[in-house]
Coordinates of C-alpha atoms in Angstrom, one line a residue:
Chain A
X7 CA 0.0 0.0 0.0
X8 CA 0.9 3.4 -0.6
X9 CA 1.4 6.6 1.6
X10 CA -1.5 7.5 0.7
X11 CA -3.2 5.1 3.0
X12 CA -1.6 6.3 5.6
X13 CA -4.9 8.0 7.9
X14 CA -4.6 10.1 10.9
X15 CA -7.3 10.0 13.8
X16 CA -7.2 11.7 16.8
X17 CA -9.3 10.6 19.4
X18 CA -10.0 13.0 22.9
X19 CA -11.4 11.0 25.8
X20 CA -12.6 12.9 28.9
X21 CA -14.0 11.8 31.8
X22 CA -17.8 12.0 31.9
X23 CA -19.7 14.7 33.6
X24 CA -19.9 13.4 37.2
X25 CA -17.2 10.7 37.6
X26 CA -14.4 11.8 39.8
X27 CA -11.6 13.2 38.2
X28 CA -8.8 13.0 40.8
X29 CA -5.9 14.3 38.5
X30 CA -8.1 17.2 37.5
X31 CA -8.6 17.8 41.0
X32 CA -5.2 18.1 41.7
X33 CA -3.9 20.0 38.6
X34 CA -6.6 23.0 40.1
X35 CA -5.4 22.7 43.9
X36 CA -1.6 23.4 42.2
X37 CA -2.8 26.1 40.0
X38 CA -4.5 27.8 42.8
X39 CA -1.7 28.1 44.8
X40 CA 0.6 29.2 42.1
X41 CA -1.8 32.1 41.8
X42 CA -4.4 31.2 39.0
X43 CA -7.3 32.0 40.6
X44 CA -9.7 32.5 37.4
X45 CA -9.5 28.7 37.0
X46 CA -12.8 27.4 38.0
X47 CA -12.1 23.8 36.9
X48 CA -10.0 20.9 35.5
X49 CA -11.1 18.0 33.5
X50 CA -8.0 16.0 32.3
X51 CA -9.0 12.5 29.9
X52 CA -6.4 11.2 26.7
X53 CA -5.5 12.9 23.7
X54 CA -4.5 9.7 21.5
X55 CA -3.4 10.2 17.8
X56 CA -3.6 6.8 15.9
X57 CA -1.7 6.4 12.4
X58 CA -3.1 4.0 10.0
X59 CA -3.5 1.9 7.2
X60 CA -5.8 0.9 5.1
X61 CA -8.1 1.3 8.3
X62 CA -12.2 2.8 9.2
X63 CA -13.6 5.1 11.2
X64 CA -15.6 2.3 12.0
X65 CA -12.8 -0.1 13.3
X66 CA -11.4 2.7 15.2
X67 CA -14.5 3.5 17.1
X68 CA -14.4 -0.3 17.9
X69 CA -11.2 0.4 19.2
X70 CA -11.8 2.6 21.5
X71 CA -14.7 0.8 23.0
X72 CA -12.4 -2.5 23.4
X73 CA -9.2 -0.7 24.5
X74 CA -8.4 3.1 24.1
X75 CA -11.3 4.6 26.8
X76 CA -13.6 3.3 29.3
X77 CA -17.4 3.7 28.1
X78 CA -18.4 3.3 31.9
X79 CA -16.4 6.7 32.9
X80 CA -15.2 8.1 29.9
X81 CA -16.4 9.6 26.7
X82 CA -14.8 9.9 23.7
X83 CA -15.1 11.7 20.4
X84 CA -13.2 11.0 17.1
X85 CA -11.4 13.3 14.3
X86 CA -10.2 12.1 11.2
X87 CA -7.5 14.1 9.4
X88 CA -7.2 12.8 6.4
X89 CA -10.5 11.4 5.8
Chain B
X13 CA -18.4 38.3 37.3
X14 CA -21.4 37.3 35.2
X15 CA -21.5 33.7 33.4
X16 CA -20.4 35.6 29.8
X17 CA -16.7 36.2 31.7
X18 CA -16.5 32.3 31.7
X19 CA -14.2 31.1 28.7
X20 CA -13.2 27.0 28.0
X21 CA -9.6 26.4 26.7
X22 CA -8.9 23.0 25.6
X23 CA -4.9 21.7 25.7
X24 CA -3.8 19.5 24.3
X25 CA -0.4 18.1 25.5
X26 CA 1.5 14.8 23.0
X27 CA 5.0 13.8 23.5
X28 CA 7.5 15.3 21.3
X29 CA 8.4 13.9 18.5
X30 CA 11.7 11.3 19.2
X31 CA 11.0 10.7 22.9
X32 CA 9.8 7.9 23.9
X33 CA 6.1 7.0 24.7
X34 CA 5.5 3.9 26.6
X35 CA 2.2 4.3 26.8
X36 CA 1.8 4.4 23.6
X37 CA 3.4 2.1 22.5
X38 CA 1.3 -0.8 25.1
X39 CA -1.7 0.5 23.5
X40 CA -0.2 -0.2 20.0
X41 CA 0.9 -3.8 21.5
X42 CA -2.6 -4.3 23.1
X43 CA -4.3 -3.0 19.4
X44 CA -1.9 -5.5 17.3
X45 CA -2.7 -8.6 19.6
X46 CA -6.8 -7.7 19.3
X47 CA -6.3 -8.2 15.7
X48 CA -6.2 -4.4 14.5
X49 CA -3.0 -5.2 12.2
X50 CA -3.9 -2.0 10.5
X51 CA -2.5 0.4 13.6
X52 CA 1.5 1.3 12.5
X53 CA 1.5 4.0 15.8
X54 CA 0.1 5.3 18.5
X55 CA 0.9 8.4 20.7
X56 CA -0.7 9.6 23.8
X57 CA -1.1 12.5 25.8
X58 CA -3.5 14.5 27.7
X59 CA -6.6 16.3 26.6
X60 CA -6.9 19.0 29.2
X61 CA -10.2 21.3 29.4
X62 CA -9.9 24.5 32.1
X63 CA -12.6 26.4 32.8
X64 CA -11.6 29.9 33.4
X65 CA -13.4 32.9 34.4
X66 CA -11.9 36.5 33.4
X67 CA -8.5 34.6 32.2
X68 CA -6.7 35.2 29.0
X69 CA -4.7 33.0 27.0
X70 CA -1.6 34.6 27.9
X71 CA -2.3 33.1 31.4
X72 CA -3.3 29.6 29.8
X73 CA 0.1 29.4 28.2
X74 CA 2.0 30.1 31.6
X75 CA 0.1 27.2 33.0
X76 CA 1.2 24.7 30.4
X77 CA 4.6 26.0 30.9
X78 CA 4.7 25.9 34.9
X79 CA 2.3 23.2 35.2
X80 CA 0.2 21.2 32.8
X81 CA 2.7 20.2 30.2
X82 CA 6.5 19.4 30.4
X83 CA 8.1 21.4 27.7
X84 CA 11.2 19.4 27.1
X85 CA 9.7 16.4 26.8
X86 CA 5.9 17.6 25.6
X87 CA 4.6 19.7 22.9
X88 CA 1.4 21.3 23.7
X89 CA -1.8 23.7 21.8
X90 CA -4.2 25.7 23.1
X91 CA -7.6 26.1 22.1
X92 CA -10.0 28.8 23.0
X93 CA -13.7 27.9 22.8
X94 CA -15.5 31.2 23.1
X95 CA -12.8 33.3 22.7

């Protein structure tokens, strides 16, 4: 196959509105006391960027239900770059 | 402050280009071994969303450099969402 099949997706997963989000937490209790007091809130998920061939949208989404996020507290949304 | 001085920034932080990512690379292990022959890589970082109120970017930017991304190690963009 050529270069050409080369596809790029990038794939953002955040936790979902109500789950915990201990790291989130943490990054805001460090910005407050470095002084950034306009931050009202920290969500912090996955920003994955897959490279390949040949491949679907479709088979991507599959794999981010098997492997790349957790449906239970995470959400996810796909981007395609070439496609 | 009223709720129009509230702004969203998306960051998103990815390992720099030639360093290592472990994490990554698992997931591509995990991906080839499910079958999904078609993944050649996979990076991963973190998909970071601050909710700021009265904040500019200017401010956002000195956070990823302090705090939410390593510069020598990470590359990072900022994305303003009602800005």
């Amino acid at each position: 196959m050529s270069e050409a099949d080369q596809r790029r997706f990038s794939i953002f997963v955040s936790p979902l509105r109500g789950v915990l989000d201990p790291q989130g937490q943490a990054a805001l209790g460090a910005l407050h006391s470095l002084g950034y007091d306009e931050v009202e809130d920290v969500r912090i998920g996955k920003y994955i960027v897959l490279t390949v061939r040949g491949g679907s949208e479709e088979r991507v989404r599959e794999m981010c239900e098997k492997l790349l996020a957790n449906p239970i507290i995470e959400d996810y949304r796909i981007e395609s770059e070439s496609g």
